mmCIF file of C-alpha atoms in Angstrom:
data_model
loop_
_atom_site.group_PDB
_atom_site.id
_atom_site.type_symbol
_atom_site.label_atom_id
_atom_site.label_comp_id
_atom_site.label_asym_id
_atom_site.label_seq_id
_atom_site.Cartn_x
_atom_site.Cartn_y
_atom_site.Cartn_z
ATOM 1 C CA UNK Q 538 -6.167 23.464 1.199
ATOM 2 C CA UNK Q 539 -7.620 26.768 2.076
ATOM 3 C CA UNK Q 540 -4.501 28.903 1.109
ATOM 4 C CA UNK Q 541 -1.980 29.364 -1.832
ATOM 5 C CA UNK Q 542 1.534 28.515 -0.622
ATOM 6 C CA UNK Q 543 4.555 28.021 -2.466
ATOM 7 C CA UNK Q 544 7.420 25.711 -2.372
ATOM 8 C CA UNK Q 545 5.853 23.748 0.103
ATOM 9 C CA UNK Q 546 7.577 20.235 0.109
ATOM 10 C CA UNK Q 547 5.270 17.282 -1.718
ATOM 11 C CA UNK Q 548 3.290 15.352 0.623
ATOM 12 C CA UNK Q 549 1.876 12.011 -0.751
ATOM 13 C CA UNK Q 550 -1.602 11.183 -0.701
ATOM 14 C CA UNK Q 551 -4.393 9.046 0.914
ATOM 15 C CA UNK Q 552 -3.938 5.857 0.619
ATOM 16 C CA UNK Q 553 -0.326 6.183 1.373
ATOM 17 C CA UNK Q 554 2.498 4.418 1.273
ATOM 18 C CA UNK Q 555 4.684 6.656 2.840
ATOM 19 C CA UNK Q 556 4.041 9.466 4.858
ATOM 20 C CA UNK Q 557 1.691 7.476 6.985
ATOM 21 C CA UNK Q 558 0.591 9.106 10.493
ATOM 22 C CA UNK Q 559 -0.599 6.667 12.587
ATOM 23 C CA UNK Q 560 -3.129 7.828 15.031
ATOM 24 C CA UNK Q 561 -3.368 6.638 18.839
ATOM 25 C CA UNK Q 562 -6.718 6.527 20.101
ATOM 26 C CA UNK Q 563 -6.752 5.595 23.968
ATOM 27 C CA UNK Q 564 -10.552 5.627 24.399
ATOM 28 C CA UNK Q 565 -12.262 8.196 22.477
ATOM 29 C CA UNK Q 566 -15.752 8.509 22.727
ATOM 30 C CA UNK Q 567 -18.189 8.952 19.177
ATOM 31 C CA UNK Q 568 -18.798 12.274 19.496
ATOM 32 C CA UNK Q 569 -14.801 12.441 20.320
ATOM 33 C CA UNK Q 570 -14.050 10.734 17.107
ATOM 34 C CA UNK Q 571 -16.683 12.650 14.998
ATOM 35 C CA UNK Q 572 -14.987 15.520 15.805
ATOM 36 C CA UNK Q 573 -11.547 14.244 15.191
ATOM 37 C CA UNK Q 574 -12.423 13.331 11.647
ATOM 38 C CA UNK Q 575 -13.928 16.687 11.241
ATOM 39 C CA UNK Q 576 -10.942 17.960 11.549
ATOM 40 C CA UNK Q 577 -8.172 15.943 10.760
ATOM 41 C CA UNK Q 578 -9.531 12.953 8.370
ATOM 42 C CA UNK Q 579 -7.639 14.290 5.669
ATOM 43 C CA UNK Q 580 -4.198 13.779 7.788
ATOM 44 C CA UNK Q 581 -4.636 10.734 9.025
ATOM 45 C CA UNK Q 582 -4.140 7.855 7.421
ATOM 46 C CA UNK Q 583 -4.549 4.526 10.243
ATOM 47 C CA UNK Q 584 -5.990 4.602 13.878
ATOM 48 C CA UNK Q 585 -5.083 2.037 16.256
ATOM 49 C CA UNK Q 586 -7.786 1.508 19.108
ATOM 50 C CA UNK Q 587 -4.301 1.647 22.161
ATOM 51 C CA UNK Q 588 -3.593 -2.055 23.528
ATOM 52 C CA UNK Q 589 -6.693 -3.170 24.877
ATOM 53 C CA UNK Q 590 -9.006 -0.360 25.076
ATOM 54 C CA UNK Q 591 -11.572 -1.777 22.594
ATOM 55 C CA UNK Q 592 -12.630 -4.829 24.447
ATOM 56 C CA UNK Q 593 -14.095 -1.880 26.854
ATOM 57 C CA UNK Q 594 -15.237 0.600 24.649
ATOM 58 C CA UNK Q 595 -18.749 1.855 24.463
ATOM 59 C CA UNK Q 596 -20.976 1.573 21.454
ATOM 60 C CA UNK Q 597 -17.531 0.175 19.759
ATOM 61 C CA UNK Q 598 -19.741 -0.520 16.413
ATOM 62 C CA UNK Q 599 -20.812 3.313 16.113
ATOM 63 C CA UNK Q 600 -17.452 4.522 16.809
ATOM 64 C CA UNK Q 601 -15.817 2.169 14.483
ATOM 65 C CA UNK Q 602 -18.685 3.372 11.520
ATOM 66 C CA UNK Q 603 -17.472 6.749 11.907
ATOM 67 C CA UNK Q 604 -13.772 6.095 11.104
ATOM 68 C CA UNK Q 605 -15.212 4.167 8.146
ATOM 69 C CA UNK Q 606 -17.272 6.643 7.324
ATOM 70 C CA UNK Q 607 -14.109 9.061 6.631
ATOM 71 C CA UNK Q 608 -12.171 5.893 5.255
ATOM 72 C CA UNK Q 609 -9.864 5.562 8.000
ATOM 73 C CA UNK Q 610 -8.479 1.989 8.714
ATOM 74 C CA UNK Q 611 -8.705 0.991 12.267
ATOM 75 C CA UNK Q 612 -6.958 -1.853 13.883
ATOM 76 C CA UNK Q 613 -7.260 -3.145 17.670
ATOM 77 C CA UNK Q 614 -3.758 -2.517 19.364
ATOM 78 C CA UNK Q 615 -1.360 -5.238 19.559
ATOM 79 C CA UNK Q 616 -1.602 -5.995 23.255
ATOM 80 C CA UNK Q 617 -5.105 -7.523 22.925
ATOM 81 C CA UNK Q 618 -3.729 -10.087 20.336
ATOM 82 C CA UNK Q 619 -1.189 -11.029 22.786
ATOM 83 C CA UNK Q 620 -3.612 -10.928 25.871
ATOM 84 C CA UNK Q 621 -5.588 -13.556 22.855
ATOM 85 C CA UNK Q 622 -2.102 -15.354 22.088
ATOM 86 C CA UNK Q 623 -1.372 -15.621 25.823
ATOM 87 C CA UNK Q 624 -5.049 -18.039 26.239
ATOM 88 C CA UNK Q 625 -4.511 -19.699 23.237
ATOM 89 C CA UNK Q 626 -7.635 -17.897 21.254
ATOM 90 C CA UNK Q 627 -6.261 -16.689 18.482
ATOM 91 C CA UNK Q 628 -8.799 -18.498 16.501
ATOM 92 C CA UNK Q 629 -11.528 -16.236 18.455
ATOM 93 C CA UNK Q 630 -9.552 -12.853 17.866
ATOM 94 C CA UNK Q 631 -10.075 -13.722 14.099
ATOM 95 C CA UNK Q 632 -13.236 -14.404 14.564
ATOM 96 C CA UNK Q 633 -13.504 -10.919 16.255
ATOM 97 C CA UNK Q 634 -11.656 -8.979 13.680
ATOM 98 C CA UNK Q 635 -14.118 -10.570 11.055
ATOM 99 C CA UNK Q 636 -17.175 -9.613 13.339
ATOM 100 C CA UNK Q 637 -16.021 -5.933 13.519
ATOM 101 C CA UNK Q 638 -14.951 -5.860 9.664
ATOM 102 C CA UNK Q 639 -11.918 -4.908 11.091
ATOM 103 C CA UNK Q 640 -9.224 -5.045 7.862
ATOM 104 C CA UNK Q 641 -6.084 -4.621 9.739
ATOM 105 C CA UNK Q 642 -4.102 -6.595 12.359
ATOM 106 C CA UNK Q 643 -0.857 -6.268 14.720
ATOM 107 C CA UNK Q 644 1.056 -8.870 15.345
ATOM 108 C CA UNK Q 645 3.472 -8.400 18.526
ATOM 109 C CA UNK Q 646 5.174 -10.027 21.303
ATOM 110 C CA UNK Q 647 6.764 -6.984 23.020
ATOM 111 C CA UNK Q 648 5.159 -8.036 26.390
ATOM 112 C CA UNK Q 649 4.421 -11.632 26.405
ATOM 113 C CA UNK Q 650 7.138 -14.332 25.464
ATOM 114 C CA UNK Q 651 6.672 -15.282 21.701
ATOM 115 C CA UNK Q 652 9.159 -17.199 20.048
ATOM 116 C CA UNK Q 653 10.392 -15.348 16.678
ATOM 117 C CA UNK Q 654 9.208 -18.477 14.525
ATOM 118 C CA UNK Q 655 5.809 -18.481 15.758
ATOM 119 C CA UNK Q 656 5.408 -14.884 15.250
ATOM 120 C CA UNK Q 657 6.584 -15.392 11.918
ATOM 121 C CA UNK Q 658 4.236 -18.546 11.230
ATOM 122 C CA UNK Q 659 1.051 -16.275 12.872
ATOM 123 C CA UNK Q 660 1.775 -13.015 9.985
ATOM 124 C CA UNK Q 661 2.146 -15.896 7.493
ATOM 125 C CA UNK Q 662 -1.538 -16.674 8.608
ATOM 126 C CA UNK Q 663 -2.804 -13.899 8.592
ATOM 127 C CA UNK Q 664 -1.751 -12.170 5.691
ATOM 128 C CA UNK Q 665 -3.566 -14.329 3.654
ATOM 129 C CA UNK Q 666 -6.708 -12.467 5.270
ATOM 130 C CA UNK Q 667 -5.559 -9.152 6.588
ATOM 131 C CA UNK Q 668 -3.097 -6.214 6.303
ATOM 132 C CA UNK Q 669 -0.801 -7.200 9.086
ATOM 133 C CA UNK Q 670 1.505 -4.735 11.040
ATOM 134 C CA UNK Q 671 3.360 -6.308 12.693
ATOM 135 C CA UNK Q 672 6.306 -4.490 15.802
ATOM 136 C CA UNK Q 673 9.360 -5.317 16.577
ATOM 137 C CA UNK Q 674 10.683 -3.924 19.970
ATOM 138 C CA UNK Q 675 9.924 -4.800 23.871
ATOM 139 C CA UNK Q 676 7.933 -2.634 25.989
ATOM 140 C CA UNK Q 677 10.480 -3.256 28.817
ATOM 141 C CA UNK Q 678 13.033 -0.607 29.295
ATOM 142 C CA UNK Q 679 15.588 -2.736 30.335
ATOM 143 C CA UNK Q 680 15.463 -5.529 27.587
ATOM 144 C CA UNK Q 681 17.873 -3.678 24.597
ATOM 145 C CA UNK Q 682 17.570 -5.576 21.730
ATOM 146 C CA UNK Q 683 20.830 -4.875 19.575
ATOM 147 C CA UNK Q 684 20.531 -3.310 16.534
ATOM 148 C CA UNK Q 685 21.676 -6.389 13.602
ATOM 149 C CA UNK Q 686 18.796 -8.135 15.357
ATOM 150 C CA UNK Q 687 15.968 -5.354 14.708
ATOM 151 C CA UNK Q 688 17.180 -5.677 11.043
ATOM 152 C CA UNK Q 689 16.699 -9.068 11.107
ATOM 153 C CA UNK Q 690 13.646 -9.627 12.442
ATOM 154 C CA UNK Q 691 12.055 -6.597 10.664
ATOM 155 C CA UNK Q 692 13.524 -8.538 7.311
ATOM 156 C CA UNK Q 693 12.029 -11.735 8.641
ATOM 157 C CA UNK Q 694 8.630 -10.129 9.035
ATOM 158 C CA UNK Q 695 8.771 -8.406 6.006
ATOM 159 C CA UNK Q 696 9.171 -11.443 3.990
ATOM 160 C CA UNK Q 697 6.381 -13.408 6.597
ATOM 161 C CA UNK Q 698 3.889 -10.821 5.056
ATOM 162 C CA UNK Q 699 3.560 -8.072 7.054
ATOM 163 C CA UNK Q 700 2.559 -4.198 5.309
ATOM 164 C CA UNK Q 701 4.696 -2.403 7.707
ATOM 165 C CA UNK Q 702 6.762 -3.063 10.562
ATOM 166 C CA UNK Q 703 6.340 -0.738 13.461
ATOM 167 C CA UNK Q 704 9.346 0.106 15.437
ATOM 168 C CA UNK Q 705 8.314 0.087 19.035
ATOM 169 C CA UNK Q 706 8.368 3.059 21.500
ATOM 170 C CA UNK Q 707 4.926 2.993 23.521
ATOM 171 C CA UNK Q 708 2.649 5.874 23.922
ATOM 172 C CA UNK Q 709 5.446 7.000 26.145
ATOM 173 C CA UNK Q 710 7.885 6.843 23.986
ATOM 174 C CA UNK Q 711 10.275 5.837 26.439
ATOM 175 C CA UNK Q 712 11.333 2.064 25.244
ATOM 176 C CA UNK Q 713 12.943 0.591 21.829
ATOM 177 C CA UNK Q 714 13.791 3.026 20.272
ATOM 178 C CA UNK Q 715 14.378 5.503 22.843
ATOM 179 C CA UNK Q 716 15.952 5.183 26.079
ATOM 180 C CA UNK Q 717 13.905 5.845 29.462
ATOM 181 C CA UNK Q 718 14.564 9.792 29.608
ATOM 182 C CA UNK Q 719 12.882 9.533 25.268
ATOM 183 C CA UNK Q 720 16.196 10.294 24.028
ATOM 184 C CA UNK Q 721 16.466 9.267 20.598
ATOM 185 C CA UNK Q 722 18.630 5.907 20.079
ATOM 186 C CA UNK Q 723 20.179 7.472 16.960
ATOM 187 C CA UNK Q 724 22.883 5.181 15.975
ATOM 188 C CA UNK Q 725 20.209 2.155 16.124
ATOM 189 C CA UNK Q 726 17.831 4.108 13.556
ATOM 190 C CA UNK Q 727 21.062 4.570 11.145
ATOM 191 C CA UNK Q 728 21.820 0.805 11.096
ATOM 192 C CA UNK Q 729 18.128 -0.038 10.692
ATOM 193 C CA UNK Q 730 17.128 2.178 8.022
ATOM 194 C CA UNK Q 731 20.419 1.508 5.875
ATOM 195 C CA UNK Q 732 19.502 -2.069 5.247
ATOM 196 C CA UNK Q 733 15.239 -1.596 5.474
ATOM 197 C CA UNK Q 734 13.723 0.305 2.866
ATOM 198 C CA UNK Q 735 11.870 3.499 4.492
ATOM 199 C CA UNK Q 736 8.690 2.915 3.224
ATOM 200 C CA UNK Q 737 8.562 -1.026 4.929
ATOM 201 C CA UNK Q 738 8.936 1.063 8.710
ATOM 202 C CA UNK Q 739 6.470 3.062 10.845
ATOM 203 C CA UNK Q 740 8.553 4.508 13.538
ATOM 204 C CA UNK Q 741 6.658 5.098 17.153
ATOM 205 C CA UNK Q 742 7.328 8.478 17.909
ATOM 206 C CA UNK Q 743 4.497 10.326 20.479
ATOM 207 C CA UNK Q 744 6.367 13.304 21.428
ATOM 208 C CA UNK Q 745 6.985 16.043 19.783
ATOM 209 C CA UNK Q 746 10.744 16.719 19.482
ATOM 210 C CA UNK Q 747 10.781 13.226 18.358
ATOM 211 C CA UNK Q 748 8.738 13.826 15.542
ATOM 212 C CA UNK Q 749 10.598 16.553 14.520
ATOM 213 C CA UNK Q 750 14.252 14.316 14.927
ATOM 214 C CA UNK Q 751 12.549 12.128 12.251
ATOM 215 C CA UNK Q 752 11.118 14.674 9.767
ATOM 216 C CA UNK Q 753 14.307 16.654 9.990
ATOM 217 C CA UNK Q 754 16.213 13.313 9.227
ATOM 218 C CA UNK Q 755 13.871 11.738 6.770
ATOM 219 C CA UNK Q 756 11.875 14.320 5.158
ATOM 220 C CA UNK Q 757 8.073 15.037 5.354
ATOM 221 C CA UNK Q 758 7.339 11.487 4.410
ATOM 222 C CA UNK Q 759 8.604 9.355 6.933
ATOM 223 C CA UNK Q 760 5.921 6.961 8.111
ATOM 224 C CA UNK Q 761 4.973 7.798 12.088
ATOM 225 C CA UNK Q 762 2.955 6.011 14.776
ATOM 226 C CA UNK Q 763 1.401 6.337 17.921
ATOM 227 C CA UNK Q 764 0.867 10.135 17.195
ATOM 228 C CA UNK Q 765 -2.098 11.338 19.619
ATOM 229 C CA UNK Q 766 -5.396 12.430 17.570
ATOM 230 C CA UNK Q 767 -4.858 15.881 19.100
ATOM 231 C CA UNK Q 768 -1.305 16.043 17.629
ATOM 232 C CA UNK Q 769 -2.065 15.154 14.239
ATOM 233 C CA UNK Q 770 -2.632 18.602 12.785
ATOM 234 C CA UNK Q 771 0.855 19.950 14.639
ATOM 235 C CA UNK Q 772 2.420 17.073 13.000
ATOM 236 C CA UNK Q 773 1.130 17.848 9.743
ATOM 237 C CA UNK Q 774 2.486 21.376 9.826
ATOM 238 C CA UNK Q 775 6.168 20.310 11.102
ATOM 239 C CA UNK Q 776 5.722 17.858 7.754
ATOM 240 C CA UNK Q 777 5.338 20.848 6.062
ATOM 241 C CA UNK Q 778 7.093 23.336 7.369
ATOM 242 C CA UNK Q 779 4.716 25.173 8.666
ATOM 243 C CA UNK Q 780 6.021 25.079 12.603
ATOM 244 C CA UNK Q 781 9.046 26.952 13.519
ATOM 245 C CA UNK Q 782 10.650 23.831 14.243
ATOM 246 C CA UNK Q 783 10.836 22.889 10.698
ATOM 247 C CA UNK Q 784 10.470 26.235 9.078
ATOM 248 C CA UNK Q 785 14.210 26.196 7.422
ATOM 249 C CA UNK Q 786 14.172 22.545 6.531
ATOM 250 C CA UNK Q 787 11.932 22.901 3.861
ATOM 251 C CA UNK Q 788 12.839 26.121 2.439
ATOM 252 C CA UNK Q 789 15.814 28.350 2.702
ATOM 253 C CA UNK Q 790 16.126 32.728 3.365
ATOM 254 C CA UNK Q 791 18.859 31.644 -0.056
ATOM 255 C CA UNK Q 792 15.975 30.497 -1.644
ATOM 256 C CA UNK Q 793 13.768 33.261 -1.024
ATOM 257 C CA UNK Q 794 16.300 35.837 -2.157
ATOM 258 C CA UNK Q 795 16.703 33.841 -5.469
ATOM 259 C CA UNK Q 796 13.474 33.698 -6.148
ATOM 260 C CA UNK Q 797 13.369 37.741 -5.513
ATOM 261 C CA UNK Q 798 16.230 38.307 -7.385
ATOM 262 C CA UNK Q 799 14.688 36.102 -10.635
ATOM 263 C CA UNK Q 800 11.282 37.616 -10.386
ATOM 264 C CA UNK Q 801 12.780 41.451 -10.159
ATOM 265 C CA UNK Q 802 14.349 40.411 -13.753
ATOM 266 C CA UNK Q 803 11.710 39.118 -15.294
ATOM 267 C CA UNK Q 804 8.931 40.781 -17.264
ATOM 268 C CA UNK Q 805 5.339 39.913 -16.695
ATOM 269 C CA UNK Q 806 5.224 37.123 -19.233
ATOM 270 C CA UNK Q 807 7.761 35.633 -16.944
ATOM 271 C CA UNK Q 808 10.080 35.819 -19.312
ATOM 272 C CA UNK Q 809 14.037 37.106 -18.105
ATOM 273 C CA UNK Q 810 14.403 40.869 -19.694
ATOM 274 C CA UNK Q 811 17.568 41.650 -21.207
ATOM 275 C CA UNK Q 812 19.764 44.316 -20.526
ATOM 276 C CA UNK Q 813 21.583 47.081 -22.588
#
């Protein structure tokens, strides 16, 4: 960090448990990512390669040895497994994860149909092998999926072996857990995150306002996905307080004036002087 600032809240950091931002990358090109990591390695802890874009990606082996290169994770997006589920090749997307050295996996059916048991049985798989992410949510607006069964199937996976469990809302986000116009389903992210542990979630959130909702609501190290590369240094700051939109949530004018008032009484061994 290049400046001195205090009472800053704590971030955690790299590897991470919490406080994850999840990068989106829709198609970058090398030079794309080498500049990306120039800039933002430090804040950014996983990039998924957006539902199928890597199976036409240029040079896909030199972009891939850059991220490595700055030891970030990279996993395909989950709509390629399922395009692989859907023509019964999972066997061959292994294969392709292994060929890539590709350490991470999503498992997902928010497109095609996928019964819950053998979703379960396919993280049980591949957990044995891989990290697995695996996201609950449909990318249909219109299928709403009530909230006792997100906890349940986000405890289900959990238990399956999946890392995380990402809480679906698109690069849009528009679906899950936000309705069509991205207002925030509120009352569904209560009744999730009172029975899952934070750290076990990485909630979708691309737009802005929405990443603020969840920093303001969970603090600077709430886990967030589908954040766009260009975003991830604005999201840093509203983590710590360093955009007006979080500016007060993280430290207080009461504070400040404490602080003053402490200081102006203390002597410069820091010590409180006493009075007469």
């Amino acid at each position: 960090m290049q400046f001195k600032l205090n009472h800053l809240p704590k971030r955690t950091n790299k590897p991470r448990n919490k406080g994850i931002t999840l990068a989106l990358d829709k198609g970058f090109s090398v030079r794309q990512v080498e500049d990306f990591c120039e800039a933002a390695s430090g804040y950014t802890d996983i990039v998924k390669l957006g539902w199928g874009t890597s199976y036409v990606t240029q040079n896909l082996s030199e972009k891939l040895e850059v991220y490595k290169k700055h030891d970030i994770p990279v996993y395909f997006g989950g709509t390629l497994f399922e395009a692989y589920v859907l023509r019964g090749q999972l066997d061959a997307y292994v294969e392709l994860l292994k060929r890539y050295e590709i350490q991470h996996v999503e498992v997902s059916n928010g497109t095609i149909w996928l019964s819950e048991n053998k979703k379960l049985d396919i993280i049980n798989e591949l957990s044995r092998d891989f990290t697995v992410l695996s996201e609950v949510g449909s990318k249909n607006p219109d299928s709403i999926i009530p909230p006792y069964k997100w906890v349940k199937m986000i405890n289900n996976e959990m238990e399956a072996g999946s890392w995380k469990v990402i809480c679906e809302a698109r690069e849009s986000g528009t679906v899950g857990l936000f309705r069509p116009n991205g207002e925030i389903r509120s009352g569904l992210i209560d009744e999730i995150t009172d029975q899952i542990p934070m750290s076990d979630l990485i909630f979708e959130a691309p737009q802005k306002d929405q990443q603020v909702w969840f920093i303001k609501k969970f603090g600077s190290n709430v886990n967030l996905g589908n954040v766009a590369p260009t975003e991830v240094i604005s999201v840093e700051t509203i983590r710590l307080g360093l955009r007006g939109d979080t500016l007060f949530d993280f430290y207080s004018i009461e504070d400040n004036q404490l602080q003053k008032a402490y200081s102006g009484n203390s002597n410069s061994n820091g010590s409180r002087e006493t009075t007469k």
